Amino acid sequence: MLFEMVDALLCHPGRLESLPYLSLEPVLRRGHGSVYAALDKGRIDAAVLVGVLAEVVARSAGPVFALDCSQWPRPDAPTSPERTLNYDAGKDVGGGGGVVTPGWWFQWLAATGTSGSSWASPVSVERVPAGENHNVVAIGQIEALLQHLRADGVSGAGAGGQVPIVCADGDYSPVYLGGRFTGEQVQIVVRLRKDAVMLADPPPREPGTIGRPRVHGPRMKLSDPGTWHDPDQYLAVPARDGHAAVSVSVWHEMHPRPSESPALREPGYQLGHARPVTRGSVVWVCSADPAYPPMWLFWTGPEGSFDLDRVWRAYLRRYDIEHLFRFLKQYLAWTRPRVHGPEQALRWSQLVAVAYVHLDLGRELVTDQRLPWERGGTPSPLRVKRGFRRLHPQLGTPANPPKPSQPGPGRPPGRTSTPATRHRIIRPAAKT
C-alpha cells in the first residue's frame, strides 16, 4: 500500500487537496479508506531508508549536505499528542517576522552539491521530539549518513578524495556539532551570529610560571573590526556571470566559548574537569554587493581537508534546502494530511522523501514538458513530476495486487464513541 501511495503521489497532476484523492489515481488499487490506515499501521525501516536515499548522492558534485528544520503546523488539532510551539518563518505578520505555531518539528538532511539548482535530494528526515534538542537529533542523522557513505566508498577516499561537508544555519551549536565529530571524516560548517565572540589559543607559557594554564587567548569580536588580527588566508573571487565580487578571509585555530546548556555538553566533558575546546576556522564572506550583508562561518573538520573555495561555496548551496521545503509542501503535500499522531506524520514524511528521490532519479528518463514561459536547461522537480505519469508504466511496482474483500459490518447498533483525549501544547522550558 505504501508503494502505491508513492506512485499515486507522483502521478497526481497538480496539487493534492487531501490524501483520499490519491485513490482516484489508477496506480492506487485500494480504496480511499485504506490511505490513512496505511499511515497508521504501515512500517518503514528508517535505517534501511537512509541507506537507500544516501545512494542518490551526486558524486560528481561532491558530497555536500544541508541540515535544517521545518514545521508541520497543527494549530487546530487539540486531540493530536506531542504538539510543541515552533517558530514558523513563513508566516510573516505585518513585516515583523514569523510567528509561533503549535505543531510538529521535523529535521531534514539533504544533499545539495555545489552547483546552483533547485534540486536538494533528501537523505534523512527525523522528528524532533518534545523536550529534545535538535542538535542531538542532528548527531544521529549525520552519524547514520557517514556510516552509509563509508560503506559506499564516498567518505574521504571516494568522490575524488573530498571529505563530506554538512552545512547548518545559526540555530545550531558549532561547539556541540564540531566537538562531536572531531577526528571523523566529515566537515561541519555552521553560521555564526554577527556579534559572536571567538577566541584564539593563548600564547606559549613562559617557563617557571605557576598557576592554572590559560585556556583562551585574545578575543575576536565579529562585530568589532578593531579586535581582528590579520587573517591567515585570503581569497578574492572576481565578479562574473552577473554576480558581484566576493572576498573571503580565514582565521585558523580559533574556538568559541563552550556551551553552557546542559543539553549540549561537549563530548568528553565531566563535571569538575576543564571544558574541552572545539578548535576550527572562522570564515568571513563579504560580497561587493551591499544588498548582501557579510556572513560569518565556523568550520571544523579533519586536518588537511580545508578547501576555502569549496567551503564557502558549499554553504551558499545550503539555501537550496528552502527550495526543497517549498516543493514538498506545495506539490508533494507534505504537511497537507490531517493525521492524528506524530508517528503517522513521520511515516508520511518518509514517503514524501522517497517520492522526491524518485523524481531525482527520473530526471534523465522523463520527457521535459516545459511550458512556453519556462526556460530550458536542467528540468526542475516540478517539470519532472509533470512527465512522471508517462514514465510509471515502464517502471512497474513492487506492491502485491489487493486481495478481494468485503466491507465490514460497521459500528454495532447502540454503540457510541467516547470523546477523543485532548492534549495540551508542550511549551519549551524556561532557560535558566
Short mmCIF file of C-alpha atoms in Angstrom, two decimals:
data_model
loop_
_atom_site.label_atom_id
_atom_site.label_comp_id
_atom_site.label_asym_id
_atom_site.label_seq_id
_atom_site.Cartn_x
_atom_site.Cartn_y
_atom_site.Cartn_z
CA MET A 1 0.00 0.00 0.00
CA LEU A 2 2.80 2.42 0.85
CA PHE A 3 4.48 1.74 -2.51
CA GLU A 4 1.28 2.57 -4.37
CA MET A 5 0.79 5.74 -2.32
CA VAL A 6 4.19 6.98 -3.52
CA ASP A 7 3.29 6.16 -7.14
CA ALA A 8 -0.08 7.87 -6.85
CA LEU A 9 1.52 10.96 -5.32
CA LEU A 10 3.96 11.24 -8.23
CA CYS A 11 1.30 10.62 -10.87
CA HIS A 12 -1.25 13.01 -9.37
CA PRO A 13 -1.48 16.16 -11.50
CA GLY A 14 -1.25 19.49 -9.77
CA ARG A 15 -1.51 19.91 -6.02
CA LEU A 16 -3.03 17.27 -3.79
CA GLU A 17 -6.02 18.53 -1.79
CA SER A 18 -6.13 15.64 0.69
CA LEU A 19 -4.93 12.05 0.98
CA PRO A 20 -8.19 10.35 -0.16
CA TYR A 21 -7.69 11.96 -3.58
CA LEU A 22 -4.81 9.55 -4.11
CA SER A 23 -7.37 6.75 -4.53
CA LEU A 24 -8.57 8.42 -7.74
CA GLU A 25 -5.28 7.56 -9.43
CA PRO A 26 -5.35 4.19 -11.27
CA VAL A 27 -1.98 3.20 -9.82
CA LEU A 28 -3.54 3.08 -6.33
CA ARG A 29 -5.61 -0.10 -6.38
CA ARG A 30 -7.00 0.28 -2.85
CA GLY A 31 -9.92 2.28 -1.55
CA HIS A 32 -9.74 5.77 -0.10
CA GLY A 33 -10.23 4.46 3.43
CA SER A 34 -7.01 2.46 3.29
CA VAL A 35 -4.84 5.55 2.77
CA TYR A 36 -4.92 6.78 6.35
CA ALA A 37 -4.96 3.17 7.58
CA ALA A 38 -1.65 2.56 5.80
CA LEU A 39 -0.06 5.52 7.59
CA ASP A 40 -1.39 4.21 10.89
CA LYS A 41 -0.38 0.55 10.55
CA GLY A 42 2.37 0.62 7.92
CA ARG A 43 6.00 0.09 8.85
CA ILE A 44 9.16 1.65 7.39
CA ASP A 45 12.70 0.65 8.40
CA ALA A 46 14.32 4.05 8.99
CA ALA A 47 17.89 2.68 8.93
CA VAL A 48 17.40 0.96 5.57
CA LEU A 49 15.65 4.05 4.20
CA VAL A 50 18.67 6.26 4.98
CA GLY A 51 20.90 3.83 3.11
CA VAL A 52 18.63 3.85 0.07
CA LEU A 53 18.38 7.64 -0.01
CA ALA A 54 22.13 8.09 0.53
CA GLU A 55 22.85 6.15 -2.67
CA VAL A 56 21.35 9.01 -4.68
CA VAL A 57 24.10 11.42 -3.55
CA ALA A 58 25.61 13.12 -6.61
CA ARG A 59 29.26 12.05 -6.52
CA SER A 60 30.21 14.30 -9.41
CA ALA A 61 29.40 17.48 -7.45
CA GLY A 62 30.96 16.22 -4.22
CA PRO A 63 29.20 15.12 -1.03
CA VAL A 64 27.75 18.40 0.25
CA PHE A 65 24.72 18.35 2.56
CA ALA A 66 22.42 20.87 4.24
CA LEU A 67 20.74 20.47 7.63
CA ASP A 68 17.65 22.40 8.64
CA CYS A 69 14.28 22.14 10.37
CA SER A 70 10.78 22.83 9.13
CA GLN A 71 7.43 22.73 10.90
CA TRP A 72 4.30 20.68 10.30
CA PRO A 73 1.69 23.11 11.66
CA ARG A 74 -1.25 21.63 13.58
CA PRO A 75 -2.81 24.61 15.38
CA ASP A 76 -6.40 23.29 15.26
CA ALA A 77 -5.77 19.70 16.42
CA PRO A 78 -6.20 19.56 20.22
CA THR A 79 -6.53 15.75 20.08
CA SER A 80 -3.11 15.33 18.45
CA PRO A 81 -0.39 14.50 21.01
CA GLU A 82 3.12 15.93 21.41
CA ARG A 83 2.47 19.24 19.70
CA THR A 84 5.07 21.88 20.51
CA LEU A 85 5.32 25.60 19.91
CA ASN A 86 7.58 26.15 16.92
CA TYR A 87 8.74 29.21 15.05
CA ASP A 88 7.17 29.48 11.59
CA ALA A 89 9.23 31.91 9.50
CA GLY A 90 6.86 31.54 6.53
CA LYS A 91 4.04 33.37 8.29
CA ASP A 92 5.14 36.99 8.27
CA VAL A 93 2.71 39.20 10.18
CA GLY A 94 3.00 42.85 9.22
CA GLY A 95 6.64 42.55 8.25
CA GLY A 96 7.65 41.73 11.82
CA GLY A 97 8.94 38.22 11.17
CA GLY A 98 7.41 34.80 11.70
CA VAL A 99 5.02 33.62 14.38
CA VAL A 100 4.94 30.74 16.84
CA THR A 101 2.52 27.97 15.85
CA PRO A 102 1.67 24.62 17.51
CA GLY A 103 2.76 21.63 15.50
CA TRP A 104 5.48 19.05 14.97
CA TRP A 105 9.08 19.91 14.25
CA PHE A 106 10.94 17.89 11.59
CA GLN A 107 14.63 17.99 10.76
CA TRP A 108 15.80 17.26 7.22
CA LEU A 109 19.25 16.35 5.93
CA ALA A 110 19.54 16.85 2.17
CA ALA A 111 22.27 16.62 -0.47
CA THR A 112 22.73 19.96 -2.26
CA GLY A 113 26.04 19.69 -4.14
CA THR A 114 28.00 22.80 -5.10
CA SER A 115 26.29 23.76 -8.37
CA GLY A 116 23.33 26.08 -8.15
CA SER A 117 19.97 24.44 -8.91
CA SER A 118 16.56 23.90 -7.38
CA TRP A 119 17.38 20.26 -6.55
CA ALA A 120 18.15 19.15 -3.00
CA SER A 121 17.73 15.41 -2.59
CA PRO A 122 16.62 14.41 0.95
CA VAL A 123 18.77 11.85 2.74
CA SER A 124 17.15 11.70 6.19
CA VAL A 125 14.12 13.11 7.98
CA GLU A 126 13.51 12.85 11.72
CA ARG A 127 11.02 14.39 14.07
CA VAL A 128 12.43 16.45 16.93
CA PRO A 129 10.52 15.11 19.97
CA ALA A 130 9.22 17.40 22.68
CA GLY A 131 11.96 18.18 25.17
CA GLU A 132 14.73 17.03 22.83
CA ASN A 133 17.36 19.34 21.35
CA HIS A 134 17.60 19.45 17.57
CA ASN A 135 21.40 19.39 17.79
CA VAL A 136 21.21 15.96 19.45
CA VAL A 137 18.89 14.69 16.72
CA ALA A 138 21.30 16.07 14.11
CA ILE A 139 24.13 13.99 15.58
CA GLY A 140 22.20 10.78 14.92
CA GLN A 141 21.33 11.81 11.37
CA ILE A 142 24.91 12.71 10.46
CA GLU A 143 26.28 9.52 12.03
CA ALA A 144 23.86 7.38 10.02
CA LEU A 145 24.81 9.26 6.85
CA LEU A 146 28.55 8.79 7.43
CA GLN A 147 28.06 5.08 8.05
CA HIS A 148 26.40 4.61 4.67
CA LEU A 149 28.89 6.87 2.88
CA ARG A 150 31.77 4.80 4.25
CA ALA A 151 30.03 1.64 3.07
CA ASP A 152 29.65 3.14 -0.42
CA GLY A 153 33.24 4.43 -0.53
CA VAL A 154 32.18 8.09 -0.72
CA SER A 155 33.51 9.38 2.58
CA GLY A 156 37.11 10.56 2.47
CA ALA A 157 38.59 8.22 -0.13
CA GLY A 158 35.70 8.45 -2.55
CA ALA A 159 34.40 11.33 -4.64
CA GLY A 160 37.90 12.43 -5.63
CA GLY A 161 39.13 12.35 -2.04
CA GLN A 162 36.66 15.02 -0.91
CA VAL A 163 35.52 14.87 2.69
CA PRO A 164 31.75 15.35 3.08
CA ILE A 165 30.55 18.80 4.19
CA VAL A 166 27.44 19.30 6.34
CA CYS A 167 26.18 22.90 6.47
CA ALA A 168 23.85 24.23 9.18
CA ASP A 169 22.41 27.64 9.96
CA GLY A 170 22.99 29.80 13.00
CA ASP A 171 20.44 27.97 15.14
CA TYR A 172 22.83 25.04 15.54
CA SER A 173 25.70 24.81 18.01
CA PRO A 174 29.13 24.87 16.32
CA VAL A 175 30.72 23.71 19.59
CA TYR A 176 28.48 20.67 20.01
CA LEU A 177 28.43 19.54 16.37
CA GLY A 178 32.10 20.26 15.75
CA GLY A 179 33.22 18.67 19.02
CA ARG A 180 31.19 15.53 18.47
CA PHE A 181 32.77 14.82 15.08
CA THR A 182 36.36 15.64 16.00
CA GLY A 183 38.54 13.07 14.27
CA GLU A 184 35.73 11.93 11.96
CA GLN A 185 35.89 12.18 8.16
CA VAL A 186 33.33 14.98 7.92
CA GLN A 187 33.43 18.76 7.75
CA ILE A 188 30.91 20.80 9.75
CA VAL A 189 30.16 24.38 8.69
CA VAL A 190 27.85 26.42 10.94
CA ARG A 191 26.87 30.03 10.52
CA LEU A 192 27.83 32.36 13.37
CA ARG A 193 25.98 35.30 14.82
CA LYS A 194 27.36 38.60 13.63
CA ASP A 195 28.01 39.64 17.23
CA ALA A 196 29.65 36.36 18.32
CA VAL A 197 32.97 36.34 20.14
CA MET A 198 35.69 33.94 19.03
CA LEU A 199 38.86 33.15 20.93
CA ALA A 200 42.39 32.32 19.85
CA ASP A 201 44.75 29.97 21.63
CA PRO A 202 46.80 31.53 24.44
CA PRO A 203 50.48 32.38 23.86
CA PRO A 204 53.08 29.82 24.94
CA ARG A 205 53.53 29.66 28.67
CA GLU A 206 56.81 31.02 30.00
CA PRO A 207 58.99 28.62 31.99
CA GLY A 208 58.55 28.85 35.72
CA THR A 209 55.02 30.26 35.57
CA ILE A 210 52.82 28.89 38.30
CA GLY A 211 49.04 28.54 38.41
CA ARG A 212 46.48 27.07 36.08
CA PRO A 213 47.38 27.37 32.38
CA ARG A 214 45.30 29.74 30.31
CA VAL A 215 42.69 28.20 28.04
CA HIS A 216 41.67 31.23 25.97
CA GLY A 217 43.78 33.79 24.19
CA PRO A 218 42.91 37.13 22.55
CA ARG A 219 39.25 37.83 21.86
CA MET A 220 37.92 38.42 18.37
CA LYS A 221 34.51 40.07 18.39
CA LEU A 222 32.99 39.68 14.96
CA SER A 223 31.09 42.98 15.16
CA ASP A 224 34.23 44.95 16.16
CA PRO A 225 36.90 45.05 13.41
CA GLY A 226 39.32 46.57 15.91
CA THR A 227 39.64 43.19 17.61
CA TRP A 228 40.50 41.32 14.42
CA HIS A 229 44.06 40.25 13.72
CA ASP A 230 45.45 39.64 10.25
CA PRO A 231 43.75 36.70 8.53
CA ASP A 232 45.72 33.54 7.90
CA GLN A 233 44.28 33.04 4.44
CA TYR A 234 42.55 35.26 1.89
CA LEU A 235 40.66 34.59 -1.31
CA ALA A 236 39.38 37.12 -3.86
CA VAL A 237 36.67 35.90 -6.22
CA PRO A 238 36.19 38.22 -9.23
CA ALA A 239 32.78 39.23 -10.50
CA ARG A 240 31.36 37.08 -13.28
CA ASP A 241 28.04 35.97 -14.80
CA GLY A 242 26.21 38.88 -13.22
CA HIS A 243 27.44 38.07 -9.70
CA ALA A 244 29.32 40.61 -7.61
CA ALA A 245 32.89 40.10 -6.50
CA VAL A 246 33.40 38.23 -3.23
CA SER A 247 36.26 38.37 -0.73
CA VAL A 248 36.81 35.53 1.75
CA SER A 249 39.09 35.73 4.81
CA VAL A 250 40.01 32.90 7.19
CA TRP A 251 41.39 32.78 10.72
CA HIS A 252 42.62 29.34 11.72
CA GLU A 253 42.96 27.81 15.20
CA MET A 254 40.00 29.70 16.67
CA HIS A 255 37.34 28.43 19.04
CA PRO A 256 34.08 29.65 20.55
CA ARG A 257 33.32 29.56 24.23
CA PRO A 258 31.98 26.20 25.45
CA SER A 259 28.21 25.88 25.58
CA GLU A 260 26.59 26.48 28.95
CA SER A 261 23.48 24.47 28.08
CA PRO A 262 23.21 21.16 29.98
CA ALA A 263 21.67 19.58 26.87
CA LEU A 264 24.74 20.48 24.79
CA ARG A 265 27.60 19.27 26.93
CA GLU A 266 30.67 18.76 24.81
CA PRO A 267 31.74 15.15 24.25
CA GLY A 268 34.13 14.02 26.94
CA TYR A 269 33.12 16.67 29.45
CA GLN A 270 32.93 15.67 33.11
CA LEU A 271 31.89 17.85 36.00
CA GLY A 272 34.86 19.26 37.85
CA HIS A 273 37.20 18.99 34.85
CA ALA A 274 38.32 21.55 32.30
CA ARG A 275 35.90 22.14 29.46
CA PRO A 276 37.13 20.74 26.13
CA VAL A 277 37.84 23.25 23.38
CA THR A 278 36.48 22.84 19.84
CA ARG A 279 39.03 24.38 17.50
CA GLY A 280 38.30 25.31 13.94
CA SER A 281 38.47 28.10 11.38
CA VAL A 282 36.48 31.33 11.24
CA VAL A 283 35.47 32.25 7.68
CA TRP A 284 34.30 35.74 6.70
CA VAL A 285 32.46 36.01 3.36
CA CYS A 286 31.94 39.58 2.15
CA SER A 287 30.18 40.47 -1.10
CA ALA A 288 30.79 43.68 -3.06
CA ASP A 289 27.02 43.98 -3.46
CA PRO A 290 25.70 45.97 -0.44
CA ALA A 291 22.39 44.10 -0.68
CA TYR A 292 24.11 41.01 0.77
CA PRO A 293 25.49 41.53 4.29
CA PRO A 294 28.73 39.80 5.33
CA MET A 295 28.44 36.21 6.51
CA TRP A 296 30.46 34.54 9.28
CA LEU A 297 31.05 30.78 9.32
CA PHE A 298 32.77 28.34 11.68
CA TRP A 299 34.45 25.30 10.12
CA THR A 300 35.62 22.12 11.82
CA GLY A 301 37.00 19.03 10.13
CA PRO A 302 39.92 16.65 9.77
CA GLU A 303 43.39 18.08 9.29
CA GLY A 304 44.29 18.81 5.69
CA SER A 305 40.69 18.78 4.40
CA PHE A 306 40.07 22.54 4.48
CA ASP A 307 39.45 23.94 0.98
CA LEU A 308 38.48 27.59 1.26
CA ASP A 309 36.84 27.91 -2.16
CA ARG A 310 34.83 24.73 -1.64
CA VAL A 311 33.75 25.60 1.90
CA TRP A 312 32.17 28.99 1.24
CA ARG A 313 30.53 27.84 -1.99
CA ALA A 314 29.14 24.77 -0.23
CA TYR A 315 27.50 26.92 2.42
CA LEU A 316 25.84 29.13 -0.19
CA ARG A 317 24.21 25.99 -1.54
CA ARG A 318 22.72 25.32 1.91
CA TYR A 319 19.89 27.65 0.97
CA ASP A 320 18.78 25.16 -1.70
CA ILE A 321 17.08 23.23 1.08
CA GLU A 322 14.49 26.02 1.17
CA HIS A 323 13.53 25.06 -2.39
CA LEU A 324 13.09 21.52 -1.12
CA PHE A 325 10.75 22.61 1.69
CA ARG A 326 8.66 24.72 -0.65
CA PHE A 327 8.31 21.95 -3.23
CA LEU A 328 7.46 19.31 -0.62
CA LYS A 329 4.72 21.46 0.88
CA GLN A 330 3.24 22.81 -2.34
CA TYR A 331 3.46 19.91 -4.80
CA LEU A 332 4.05 16.76 -2.72
CA ALA A 333 1.54 17.70 0.01
CA TRP A 334 3.99 17.13 2.84
CA THR A 335 2.03 18.97 5.55
CA ARG A 336 -1.40 18.67 3.91
CA PRO A 337 -2.68 15.42 5.53
CA ARG A 338 -4.58 15.84 8.79
CA VAL A 339 -3.01 12.88 10.54
CA HIS A 340 -3.71 12.23 14.20
CA GLY A 341 -0.33 11.39 15.72
CA PRO A 342 3.34 12.26 15.11
CA GLU A 343 4.15 8.67 14.12
CA GLN A 344 1.81 8.95 11.14
CA ALA A 345 3.32 12.33 10.28
CA LEU A 346 6.83 10.85 10.30
CA ARG A 347 5.72 7.94 8.12
CA TRP A 348 4.18 10.30 5.57
CA SER A 349 7.33 12.48 5.65
CA GLN A 350 9.43 9.43 4.79
CA LEU A 351 7.12 8.59 1.88
CA VAL A 352 7.39 12.15 0.60
CA ALA A 353 11.20 11.90 0.76
CA VAL A 354 11.07 8.68 -1.26
CA ALA A 355 8.80 10.34 -3.82
CA TYR A 356 11.23 13.23 -4.25
CA VAL A 357 14.14 10.83 -4.77
CA HIS A 358 12.09 9.12 -7.50
CA LEU A 359 11.94 12.48 -9.27
CA ASP A 360 15.69 12.95 -8.84
CA LEU A 361 16.41 9.55 -10.37
CA GLY A 362 13.95 10.14 -13.21
CA ARG A 363 15.44 13.40 -14.42
CA GLU A 364 17.11 11.75 -17.42
CA LEU A 365 14.16 9.44 -18.16
CA VAL A 366 11.21 11.84 -18.18
CA THR A 367 10.39 13.89 -21.24
CA ASP A 368 10.62 17.54 -20.27
CA GLN A 369 7.15 19.10 -20.50
CA ARG A 370 8.21 22.72 -20.42
CA LEU A 371 5.58 25.44 -20.56
CA PRO A 372 6.02 28.25 -23.12
CA TRP A 373 7.21 30.75 -20.49
CA GLU A 374 9.65 28.42 -18.77
CA ARG A 375 13.34 28.43 -19.56
CA GLY A 376 15.27 25.49 -20.89
CA GLY A 377 18.19 23.79 -19.23
CA THR A 378 18.05 21.34 -16.35
CA PRO A 379 14.40 20.47 -15.64
CA SER A 380 13.11 21.43 -12.22
CA PRO A 381 11.43 18.93 -9.85
CA LEU A 382 8.01 20.22 -10.89
CA ARG A 383 8.71 19.67 -14.59
CA VAL A 384 9.91 16.14 -13.90
CA LYS A 385 6.74 15.46 -11.90
CA ARG A 386 4.59 16.51 -14.87
CA GLY A 387 6.01 13.74 -17.01
CA PHE A 388 6.16 11.02 -14.35
CA ARG A 389 2.69 9.72 -15.26
CA ARG A 390 4.02 8.60 -18.65
CA LEU A 391 7.15 7.08 -17.12
CA HIS A 392 5.38 4.99 -14.46
CA PRO A 393 4.08 2.21 -16.80
CA GLN A 394 7.71 1.45 -17.70
CA LEU A 395 8.78 1.17 -14.07
CA GLY A 396 6.13 -1.09 -12.60
CA THR A 397 5.57 -1.52 -8.87
CA PRO A 398 6.79 -3.99 -6.22
CA ALA A 399 3.40 -3.89 -4.48
CA ASN A 400 1.27 -7.02 -4.50
CA PRO A 401 -2.22 -6.79 -6.00
CA PRO A 402 -5.03 -6.22 -3.47
CA LYS A 403 -6.87 -9.19 -2.11
CA PRO A 404 -10.65 -9.44 -2.58
CA SER A 405 -12.50 -8.20 0.47
CA GLN A 406 -15.94 -7.15 1.61
CA PRO A 407 -16.96 -4.13 3.62
CA GLY A 408 -17.06 -4.66 7.37
CA PRO A 409 -20.27 -4.73 9.40
CA GLY A 410 -19.72 -1.23 10.69
CA ARG A 411 -20.47 0.02 14.18
CA PRO A 412 -22.83 -2.19 16.20
CA PRO A 413 -26.26 -0.67 16.92
CA GLY A 414 -26.39 1.33 20.13
CA ARG A 415 -22.63 1.78 20.44
CA THR A 416 -21.34 5.33 20.82
CA SER A 417 -17.82 6.64 20.59
CA THR A 418 -16.19 8.33 23.54
CA PRO A 419 -14.64 11.77 23.01
CA ALA A 420 -11.03 11.69 21.94
CA THR A 421 -8.44 12.62 24.51
CA ARG A 422 -7.29 16.22 24.31
CA HIS A 423 -3.62 17.03 24.73
CA ARG A 424 -2.04 20.21 25.96
CA ILE A 425 0.51 22.06 23.86
CA ILE A 426 4.03 21.38 25.13
CA ARG A 427 5.77 24.65 25.77
CA PRO A 428 9.56 24.90 25.95
CA ALA A 429 11.01 25.10 29.43
CA ALA A 430 12.28 28.46 30.60
CA LYS A 431 16.05 28.90 30.28
CA THR A 432 17.94 29.35 33.50
#
